[in-house]
Every structure is written in structure tokens, then in C-alpha cells.
Amino acid sequence: MAVEMRNVSGNNVEAQLIYAITLPVSCAIILINLLIILGIICNRQLHSSQNYFFLSLLVADLCTGVALPFIPWMGLNRPLSFSSCLLVHIFPNFLFLAFLFNLVLVHYERYRSIMSPLKRGQLWLHRWFVLPLLAVWMLPLLFALLPAFGWNNKAIHDRNECCPITNSTAHSNCIALSGERCCTYRSVFPNAFIYLEVYGLLAPAILSIAAMTCRVLWITREQLRHIQRLQRAVANRKCRRRMEMRYACCVAAVSLAFLTCWVPYIVYTHVGMEFLLRQGGKSNRTGHIVLSCVGIGGTAVVPLFLGLANREYTDPVKKLFCRLWHRHGQSVQMDTSLRFS
């Protein structure tokens, strides 16, 4: 009985920790994504293939924000049937993979547009934009469904028991009452699947995003030097300094975003590999929960930075709020005038 009470209290503390960290971040991600999506939909000038890619990324980020409170539970044990265990592990994994694929697509499209600005309208991404959109959703779905197609460890689930072993009578009674085995990540994801996802999908995606971002910054630096050479003829020092400051601010913003968003996720991925693939011994469950919440939440904030930094996406929302505020002010003035009259 004492062991059971300890397990229940431990689960309650872990649940409170997960919800305390993820719920505020999840609500902020959902709200800001909805506002940016509304701004893109309401502005007809933004209905282009480039903005469709970013809109797909916002939808994926919105779904990731919804699934964020459930992702840390994937590293914990719960009494569930095998079908429910598959669902609670496959669905959040699919949403995060779709988010990452959409993020790579947006970075690749912007990278190609900067590399070939004169041939932007002739790129196959813009002419056949439906195909990349289908690929960034269907490929993660097919990969995430591999455990449901049979690549799983159901045998581990069948012999895992969440009931504490205090004595034989209490243990048998617990199993008879629950009728469910212990749901763990090991029963859904084999080690080979985890290695393939982390080092075959996640790591190349992050490296490609970092490489394309660095290449874009390098091209921007070369263009800035060329403009500075032209401005030296007219001796416009103020303009040169202003452009240098803008470039320095851009580099600082990108570096800060990488440190705050991607570094926690990279740390969580490598530390999580040791935690998830550890065959025995005790694990720091609290540390894993904090790392997973901070790591996944940090990556989900990346599209928000990209969206809020673009005035085309934020101006429609600002105008909408200004109209609502103006109408609210007019209604308040009418009410006060009617009262005094």
C-alpha cells in the first residue's frame, strides 16, 4: 500500500510539473499562430505559394502546440492497452515530424528564392506547390505509422506490468482490476526506429536548416559589401553604418534564436537518447520532463519569430485590433453621452 501511494503521489507531481511548464507555452503558441493565420487568410495579397508554405508551417506549429502537453508523457509509464499506447505515441510523433518537415520546406523555399531571385517564379516549388505540401504531411505520417504497421515491441508491452509487486495476492488483484499492461515507449518504438528517426530525420533536418541560414547570411554579407563599395563613391557614411547595424542586429537575432530555440532541443535529443535507450538503472524523470518541455517548446517558437518579424503577416491583425479598439471607444463615448444627456 505504501508503494502504491508513493507511485500515485509521484505521478501527480510529474503531471503538475508537465502541465505547469507546457500549458502556458502551449496557449501562447496556439494564440499567436491563430492570429498570424488570420492575418494571412484575411489579406488576399498574401495568397501565394510562398505564403501557403508558411501557412502550412503555422498549422503544423499550431498542432504541435496542442500536442505539447502530451509529448513529455511519452517518456513515462502509463497503464494503457496496446492500441491506446500506439495512439498516444504515434500521434504526437507525427505532429512534430510534420512540423519539422514544414520548417525545412519554408527554409528551403526562401533559400532558393534568395539564390535565384530572378527565377523565383520559375522554381518547381512555386509551380507545383501542392506536391511539396503533400510530401511534408504524408511522409511524416507514413513514417510515424510504421509501429502501427508492425514495427513495434508488442511482446514487451504484454509482459510489462504497472502494478507494484508488494505481494503475490495484491499483485494479482491489481492486474485483474486494471486489465491493462504498462504502456512505455519501448513497447511502441524499437531502438532501431528511434535511431533512424533521430539520426536519419531530425539531425539532418536541423543541420540543413542551420546550413541554409548560414548561407543566406553569407550572401547577405556579400551583397552588403557590394552596396558599400557603391556608396563609397558618394561618401554616404551614415547609410553604410545604418546598414552595418541592421546586418549586425540580424546576425545577433539569428544567433539568439538558435541558442534559445535549437540548443535546448539538441541537448534534449542527445540526453534523451541516453535516457530512452537505457536498458537498466534509475533515470532522472524530472530532468527528462523539463528537458522535453523546454526542448520541444523552444522549437515550436521558431515559426512565431518568423511570422512576427514579417510585417505583411502582422499588419492585418494590427489593423483588425485597431478597428475593434476604435469601435469600442466609439461605443463607450456614445454610452457616456447618453447617460449625461
Short mmCIF file of N, CA, C and O in Angstrom, two decimals, residues 4 6 9 22 35 65 78 89 99 131 140 163 177 188 190 207 267 308 323:
data_model
loop_
_atom_site.label_atom_id
_atom_site.label_comp_id
_atom_site.label_asym_id
_atom_site.label_seq_id
_atom_site.Cartn_x
_atom_site.Cartn_y
_atom_site.Cartn_z
N GLU A 4 2.21 1.80 -3.46
CA GLU A 4 1.17 2.32 -4.35
C GLU A 4 0.95 3.81 -4.12
O GLU A 4 0.82 4.59 -5.08
N ARG A 6 3.09 5.92 -2.95
CA ARG A 6 4.26 6.63 -3.43
C ARG A 6 4.22 6.79 -4.95
O ARG A 6 4.56 7.83 -5.50
N SER A 9 1.51 9.47 -5.75
CA SER A 9 1.98 10.83 -5.47
C SER A 9 3.05 11.26 -6.46
O SER A 9 3.10 12.42 -6.88
N THR A 22 4.13 23.26 -19.71
CA THR A 22 3.66 23.20 -21.09
C THR A 22 2.40 24.02 -21.35
O THR A 22 2.25 24.56 -22.45
N LEU A 35 -3.54 34.08 -34.68
CA LEU A 35 -3.54 35.48 -35.12
C LEU A 35 -2.80 35.63 -36.45
O LEU A 35 -3.27 36.34 -37.36
N GLY A 65 1.61 22.83 -30.82
CA GLY A 65 1.23 23.48 -29.58
C GLY A 65 0.11 22.76 -28.85
O GLY A 65 0.10 22.68 -27.62
N ARG A 78 2.54 4.40 -18.32
CA ARG A 78 1.12 4.55 -18.01
C ARG A 78 0.40 3.24 -18.27
O ARG A 78 0.74 2.51 -19.20
N HIS A 89 1.45 7.60 -28.60
CA HIS A 89 2.84 7.77 -29.01
C HIS A 89 2.97 8.17 -30.47
O HIS A 89 3.82 8.99 -30.83
N PHE A 99 5.73 19.13 -38.36
CA PHE A 99 6.20 20.48 -38.08
C PHE A 99 7.63 20.68 -38.56
O PHE A 99 7.96 21.69 -39.19
N LEU A 131 2.49 19.57 -54.44
CA LEU A 131 3.28 18.36 -54.19
C LEU A 131 4.16 18.48 -52.95
O LEU A 131 4.18 17.56 -52.12
N PRO A 140 5.89 12.27 -43.09
CA PRO A 140 5.91 12.05 -41.64
C PRO A 140 4.82 11.12 -41.15
O PRO A 140 5.05 10.34 -40.21
N CYS A 163 1.55 -2.59 -12.10
CA CYS A 163 1.19 -2.80 -10.72
C CYS A 163 2.43 -3.04 -9.88
O CYS A 163 3.33 -3.78 -10.28
N LEU A 177 -7.94 -6.16 -11.73
CA LEU A 177 -8.79 -4.99 -11.73
C LEU A 177 -8.49 -4.06 -12.89
O LEU A 177 -9.39 -3.50 -13.51
N VAL A 188 6.37 0.57 -28.11
CA VAL A 188 5.91 1.16 -29.38
C VAL A 188 7.07 1.36 -30.35
O VAL A 188 6.99 0.99 -31.52
N PRO A 190 10.86 0.54 -31.39
CA PRO A 190 12.11 -0.23 -31.23
C PRO A 190 13.32 0.71 -31.26
O PRO A 190 13.24 1.85 -31.72
N LEU A 207 20.49 20.21 -39.26
CA LEU A 207 21.72 20.62 -39.93
C LEU A 207 21.44 21.35 -41.24
O LEU A 207 22.12 22.33 -41.57
N VAL A 267 20.18 19.49 -27.00
CA VAL A 267 20.58 18.89 -25.72
C VAL A 267 19.56 17.83 -25.30
O VAL A 267 19.93 16.72 -24.85
N LEU A 308 6.19 36.87 -36.70
CA LEU A 308 6.11 38.19 -36.09
C LEU A 308 7.13 39.16 -36.67
O LEU A 308 6.95 40.38 -36.59
N ARG A 323 -9.31 48.59 -35.41
CA ARG A 323 -10.73 48.80 -35.71
C ARG A 323 -11.61 48.42 -34.54
O ARG A 323 -12.55 49.16 -34.18
#
